[in-house]
Short mmCIF file of C-alpha atoms in Angstrom, two decimals:
data_model
loop_
_atom_site.label_atom_id
_atom_site.label_comp_id
_atom_site.label_asym_id
_atom_site.label_seq_id
_atom_site.Cartn_x
_atom_site.Cartn_y
_atom_site.Cartn_z
CA UNK A 1 0.00 0.00 0.00
CA UNK A 2 1.51 3.27 -1.02
CA UNK A 3 0.56 6.93 -1.14
CA UNK A 4 2.30 9.88 -2.77
CA UNK A 5 1.98 12.98 -0.59
CA UNK A 6 3.67 15.12 2.03
CA UNK A 7 4.89 13.42 5.21
CA UNK A 8 3.02 14.51 8.35
CA UNK A 9 4.62 13.65 11.72
CA UNK A 10 2.32 11.67 14.02
CA UNK A 11 2.37 8.68 16.31
CA UNK A 12 1.11 5.19 15.48
CA UNK A 13 -2.34 4.45 16.85
CA UNK A 14 -3.28 8.05 17.71
CA UNK A 15 -5.86 8.46 14.95
CA UNK A 16 -3.68 10.85 12.97
CA UNK A 17 -1.75 9.67 9.89
CA UNK A 18 1.96 8.97 9.93
CA UNK A 19 3.99 7.25 7.25
CA UNK A 20 6.99 5.12 6.41
CA UNK A 21 8.90 6.10 3.27
CA UNK A 22 9.56 3.66 0.40
CA UNK A 23 7.88 1.67 -2.36
CA UNK A 24 7.42 -2.10 -1.94
CA UNK A 25 9.69 -2.14 1.10
CA UNK A 26 9.61 -4.70 3.89
CA UNK A 27 7.99 -2.60 6.61
CA UNK A 28 7.10 -3.29 10.22
CA UNK A 29 4.98 -1.10 12.48
CA UNK A 30 3.04 -1.47 15.72
CA UNK A 31 0.52 0.80 17.42
CA UNK A 32 1.14 -0.81 20.82
CA UNK A 33 4.63 -1.67 22.11
CA UNK A 34 5.48 -5.34 21.78
CA UNK A 35 2.51 -6.18 19.54
CA UNK A 36 4.81 -7.52 16.80
CA UNK A 37 6.26 -10.99 17.49
CA UNK A 38 10.02 -11.28 17.10
CA UNK A 39 11.58 -14.06 15.03
CA UNK A 40 8.29 -15.71 14.06
CA UNK A 41 5.07 -14.84 12.26
CA UNK A 42 2.35 -16.85 13.98
CA UNK A 43 3.09 -17.64 17.63
CA UNK A 44 0.69 -19.83 19.59
CA UNK A 45 -0.16 -16.81 21.73
CA UNK A 46 0.21 -13.31 20.33
CA UNK A 47 0.79 -10.30 22.54
CA UNK A 48 -2.36 -8.57 23.83
CA UNK A 49 -4.40 -11.63 22.80
CA UNK A 50 -4.20 -10.63 19.14
CA UNK A 51 -4.80 -12.95 16.20
CA UNK A 52 -2.20 -13.47 13.45
CA UNK A 53 -3.41 -13.47 9.84
CA UNK A 54 -1.59 -13.32 6.52
CA UNK A 55 -2.76 -11.24 3.57
CA UNK A 56 -1.24 -12.52 0.32
CA UNK A 57 -0.88 -10.65 -2.95
CA UNK A 58 0.95 -13.43 -4.80
CA UNK A 59 1.38 -17.22 -4.63
CA UNK A 60 3.30 -18.09 -1.47
CA UNK A 61 5.94 -19.85 -3.59
CA UNK A 62 6.59 -16.77 -5.76
CA UNK A 63 10.25 -15.66 -6.02
CA UNK A 64 11.38 -13.31 -3.27
CA UNK A 65 11.47 -10.28 -5.59
CA UNK A 66 7.81 -10.73 -6.55
CA UNK A 67 6.43 -12.27 -3.35
CA UNK A 68 3.78 -10.01 -1.86
CA UNK A 69 2.45 -10.70 1.62
CA UNK A 70 1.90 -9.05 4.98
CA UNK A 71 1.29 -10.46 8.44
CA UNK A 72 -1.45 -8.66 10.36
CA UNK A 73 -2.05 -8.86 14.12
CA UNK A 74 -5.65 -7.98 14.86
CA UNK A 75 -8.09 -7.85 17.76
CA UNK A 76 -10.70 -10.16 16.22
CA UNK A 77 -10.16 -12.96 13.71
CA UNK A 78 -11.68 -12.10 10.34
CA UNK A 79 -13.81 -15.26 10.23
CA UNK A 80 -15.44 -14.36 13.56
CA UNK A 81 -16.52 -10.94 12.28
CA UNK A 82 -18.33 -12.15 9.19
CA UNK A 83 -21.97 -12.39 8.19
CA UNK A 84 -24.07 -13.83 5.39
CA UNK A 85 -23.55 -11.94 2.13
CA UNK A 86 -26.38 -10.72 -0.05
CA UNK A 87 -26.10 -9.17 -3.49
CA UNK A 88 -26.96 -5.46 -3.64
CA UNK A 89 -27.24 -2.83 -6.35
CA UNK A 90 -23.81 -1.67 -7.56
CA UNK A 91 -25.22 1.59 -8.92
CA UNK A 92 -23.19 2.90 -11.87
CA UNK A 93 -20.03 0.90 -11.07
CA UNK A 94 -19.33 -1.46 -13.98
CA UNK A 95 -16.76 -4.24 -14.43
CA UNK A 96 -15.03 -5.65 -17.52
CA UNK A 97 -16.14 -7.22 -19.75
CA UNK A 98 -18.97 -4.72 -20.09
CA UNK A 99 -21.07 -4.65 -23.26
CA UNK A 100 -23.99 -2.48 -22.17
CA UNK A 101 -23.37 0.10 -24.89
CA UNK A 102 -21.76 0.16 -28.32
CA UNK A 103 -18.93 2.67 -28.69
CA UNK A 104 -18.21 4.34 -32.03
CA UNK A 105 -14.66 4.15 -33.45
CA UNK A 106 -14.10 7.86 -32.84
CA UNK A 107 -12.49 10.06 -30.19
CA UNK A 108 -14.76 10.86 -27.26
CA UNK A 109 -14.60 13.70 -24.75
CA UNK A 110 -16.95 15.27 -22.24
CA UNK A 111 -17.27 18.30 -20.00
CA UNK A 112 -16.53 18.04 -16.26
CA UNK A 113 -19.30 16.21 -14.43
CA UNK A 114 -20.80 18.37 -11.66
CA UNK A 115 -20.80 17.05 -8.11
CA UNK A 116 -24.28 15.66 -7.33
CA UNK A 117 -26.40 17.51 -4.78
CA UNK A 118 -27.59 14.35 -3.00
CA UNK A 119 -25.68 12.68 -0.16
CA UNK A 120 -23.40 10.02 -1.66
CA UNK A 121 -20.87 7.80 0.05
CA UNK A 122 -17.83 6.64 -1.90
CA UNK A 123 -19.60 3.41 -2.89
CA UNK A 124 -22.68 5.28 -4.08
CA UNK A 125 -20.65 7.86 -5.98
CA UNK A 126 -18.57 5.73 -8.37
CA UNK A 127 -19.39 6.29 -12.07
CA UNK A 128 -17.67 4.07 -14.64
CA UNK A 129 -16.18 5.77 -17.72
CA UNK A 130 -14.72 2.75 -19.53
CA UNK A 131 -13.56 -0.82 -19.01
CA UNK A 132 -11.07 -3.10 -20.74
CA UNK A 133 -10.11 -6.74 -20.39
CA UNK A 134 -11.74 -9.24 -18.04
CA UNK A 135 -11.71 -8.98 -14.25
CA UNK A 136 -12.26 -12.73 -13.82
CA UNK A 137 -9.09 -13.39 -15.85
CA UNK A 138 -7.17 -10.81 -13.80
CA UNK A 139 -6.41 -8.80 -16.93
CA UNK A 140 -7.30 -5.23 -17.84
CA UNK A 141 -8.61 -2.21 -15.99
CA UNK A 142 -11.51 0.16 -15.53
CA UNK A 143 -11.54 3.96 -15.28
CA UNK A 144 -14.14 5.60 -13.07
CA UNK A 145 -15.12 8.96 -11.64
CA UNK A 146 -15.87 9.12 -7.93
CA UNK A 147 -18.03 11.64 -6.08
CA UNK A 148 -18.17 11.77 -2.28
CA UNK A 149 -20.58 14.08 -0.47
CA UNK A 150 -20.81 12.16 2.82
CA UNK A 151 -18.48 9.99 4.86
CA UNK A 152 -19.03 6.27 5.20
CA UNK A 153 -20.56 5.62 8.65
CA UNK A 154 -20.41 2.09 10.06
CA UNK A 155 -19.70 1.00 6.48
CA UNK A 156 -16.57 -0.74 5.20
CA UNK A 157 -15.49 -1.96 1.79
CA UNK A 158 -12.91 -4.07 0.04
CA UNK A 159 -12.38 -4.77 -3.65
CA UNK A 160 -11.69 -8.40 -4.53
CA UNK A 161 -11.64 -7.66 -8.28
CA UNK A 162 -8.55 -5.46 -8.29
CA UNK A 163 -6.46 -2.80 -6.64
CA UNK A 164 -7.67 0.80 -6.65
CA UNK A 165 -5.71 3.92 -7.59
CA UNK A 166 -7.28 7.13 -6.26
CA UNK A 167 -6.53 10.37 -8.15
CA UNK A 168 -8.26 13.27 -6.33
CA UNK A 169 -9.33 16.26 -8.45
CA UNK A 170 -11.28 18.25 -5.85
CA UNK A 171 -11.59 17.91 -2.09
CA UNK A 172 -9.68 15.78 0.40
CA UNK A 173 -10.32 12.23 1.59
CA UNK A 174 -9.23 10.26 4.62
CA UNK A 175 -8.84 6.54 3.91
CA UNK A 176 -9.05 4.45 7.07
CA UNK A 177 -7.53 1.09 6.14
CA UNK A 178 -6.47 -2.11 7.87
CA UNK A 179 -2.85 -0.95 7.55
CA UNK A 180 -3.33 2.60 8.84
CA UNK A 181 -4.66 6.03 7.88
CA UNK A 182 -4.05 7.83 4.58
CA UNK A 183 -4.98 11.44 3.84
CA UNK A 184 -5.05 12.45 0.17
CA UNK A 185 -5.98 15.51 -1.84
CA UNK A 186 -5.40 17.01 -5.30
CA UNK A 187 -1.83 16.53 -6.52
CA UNK A 188 -1.50 13.19 -4.72
CA UNK A 189 -2.41 9.58 -5.50
CA UNK A 190 -3.12 6.57 -3.29
CA UNK A 191 -3.14 2.84 -4.06
CA UNK A 192 -5.28 0.40 -2.06
CA UNK A 193 -4.26 -3.22 -2.76
CA UNK A 194 -6.77 -5.89 -3.68
CA UNK A 195 -8.59 -7.25 -0.63
CA UNK A 196 -7.66 -4.48 1.83
CA UNK A 197 -10.64 -3.19 3.84
CA UNK A 198 -11.20 0.53 4.16
CA UNK A 199 -13.62 3.29 5.09
CA UNK A 200 -13.68 6.54 3.08
CA UNK A 201 -14.30 9.81 4.92
CA UNK A 202 -14.47 13.42 3.79
CA UNK A 203 -12.03 16.01 5.11
CA UNK A 204 -14.02 19.16 4.52
CA UNK A 205 -16.30 19.75 1.54
CA UNK A 206 -17.40 17.39 -1.24
CA UNK A 207 -14.74 15.44 -3.11
CA UNK A 208 -14.38 14.36 -6.72
CA UNK A 209 -11.69 12.53 -8.65
CA UNK A 210 -10.68 9.57 -10.77
CA UNK A 211 -10.45 5.93 -9.74
CA UNK A 212 -8.40 3.39 -11.70
CA UNK A 213 -9.33 -0.22 -10.97
CA UNK A 214 -6.45 -2.51 -11.92
CA UNK A 215 -7.53 -6.12 -12.46
CA UNK A 216 -4.04 -7.41 -13.28
CA UNK A 217 -0.69 -7.53 -11.51
CA UNK A 218 0.27 -4.98 -8.89
CA UNK A 219 1.45 -1.51 -9.87
CA UNK A 220 5.22 -1.10 -10.11
CA UNK A 221 7.50 1.88 -10.64
CA UNK A 222 8.57 2.58 -14.24
CA UNK A 223 12.15 1.94 -15.32
CA UNK A 224 14.57 4.80 -14.77
CA UNK A 225 14.77 5.71 -18.45
CA UNK A 226 17.30 7.99 -20.16
CA UNK A 227 18.05 10.09 -17.05
CA UNK A 228 18.98 6.98 -15.10
CA UNK A 229 19.65 7.44 -11.38
CA UNK A 230 18.02 10.88 -11.47
CA UNK A 231 14.65 9.60 -12.68
CA UNK A 232 11.43 11.24 -11.56
CA UNK A 233 9.79 8.17 -9.94
CA UNK A 234 11.77 7.40 -6.81
CA UNK A 235 10.78 4.97 -4.03
CA UNK A 236 11.34 7.65 -1.37
CA UNK A 237 8.44 9.67 -2.82
CA UNK A 238 5.97 6.96 -1.80
CA UNK A 239 4.62 6.59 1.73
CA UNK A 240 3.06 3.67 3.60
CA UNK A 241 0.89 4.26 6.71
CA UNK A 242 1.96 3.20 10.19
CA UNK A 243 -0.33 0.92 12.17
CA UNK A 244 -3.51 2.51 13.55
CA UNK A 245 -6.53 0.56 14.72
CA UNK A 246 -10.17 0.80 15.79
CA UNK A 247 -11.45 -1.27 18.71
CA UNK A 248 -15.13 -0.61 18.32
CA UNK A 249 -18.12 -2.91 18.70
CA UNK A 250 -20.96 -1.54 16.60
CA UNK A 251 -23.37 -3.12 14.11
CA UNK A 252 -21.88 -2.31 10.71
CA UNK A 253 -22.03 -3.29 7.07
CA UNK A 254 -19.20 -4.78 5.03
CA UNK A 255 -19.39 -4.34 1.25
CA UNK A 256 -17.35 -6.46 -1.15
CA UNK A 257 -16.91 -6.02 -4.89
CA UNK A 258 -16.37 -9.51 -6.25
CA UNK A 259 -17.00 -10.95 -9.71
CA UNK A 260 -18.29 -7.60 -10.94
CA UNK A 261 -21.08 -7.53 -8.35
CA UNK A 262 -21.46 -5.73 -5.04
CA UNK A 263 -22.18 -7.81 -1.94
CA UNK A 264 -23.11 -6.80 1.60
CA UNK A 265 -22.89 -8.53 4.97
CA UNK A 266 -23.78 -7.47 8.50
CA UNK A 267 -20.82 -7.44 10.89
CA UNK A 268 -20.64 -6.81 14.63
CA UNK A 269 -17.49 -4.71 14.90
CA UNK A 270 -15.04 -2.61 12.93
CA UNK A 271 -12.73 -4.74 10.74
CA UNK A 272 -10.04 -2.03 10.94
CA UNK A 273 -8.64 -3.58 14.13
CA UNK A 274 -5.06 -4.36 13.04
CA UNK A 275 -2.76 -3.34 15.91
CA UNK A 276 0.51 -4.26 14.18
CA UNK A 277 1.73 -5.56 10.85
CA UNK A 278 4.84 -6.37 8.88
CA UNK A 279 5.37 -7.14 5.20
CA UNK A 280 5.31 -5.43 1.83
#
């Protein structure tokens, strides 16, 4: 998980964002002292009674250079905070392959879309522009607009179809994720990996921007090109959040985008309860 923006000093677990610098690094961070086990990933008894879980982004036998995984130490096991899923309306969010309309073989352009007047959460405010490829084959992408006029309240979401690249155009967002807190605004981007739970909140007035949904392999930095070591895409420009967690029992809803459809389940507590984590 990475975000391009200015570093803001803060302490892990305080509810304010703080970051570790680097792209694809092996990070470790804990919001409570001693929450991370030393020398092992899944002890029989974790500190503070936490539960160890692994989130994988690649086959576990993948070569070291392309092996993507993180160990999370959370208050409640994921399987215990899980309800029965039901399919719900995905609104104007579409997934490839999408053949609802025929497109002419000509350039297309449009004027800026005004921010709607009604109250829309992030999930309600996604509008698909175009799709390509096939999400089920883990190939291709989709380009969307997003509009946010209200924060998600007791609502959480994760995308099982692909990773999401946020490109804000107007307004600021706070992304509460399992890995920590990310604040983004115009001039910055943020990537949320496939399967990572989050809640999207407003920081001020309404927000609008672009959302790239990547069905394929994870984003990587471009090669250094003709200017070599002095290239303009450096790992130090990317930031990863430090651990920050919610320990809150409250009836909530978990939304999942999977197979091009949107699903919803009732849960009993916040799933953003990761006290410590290590990985890439």
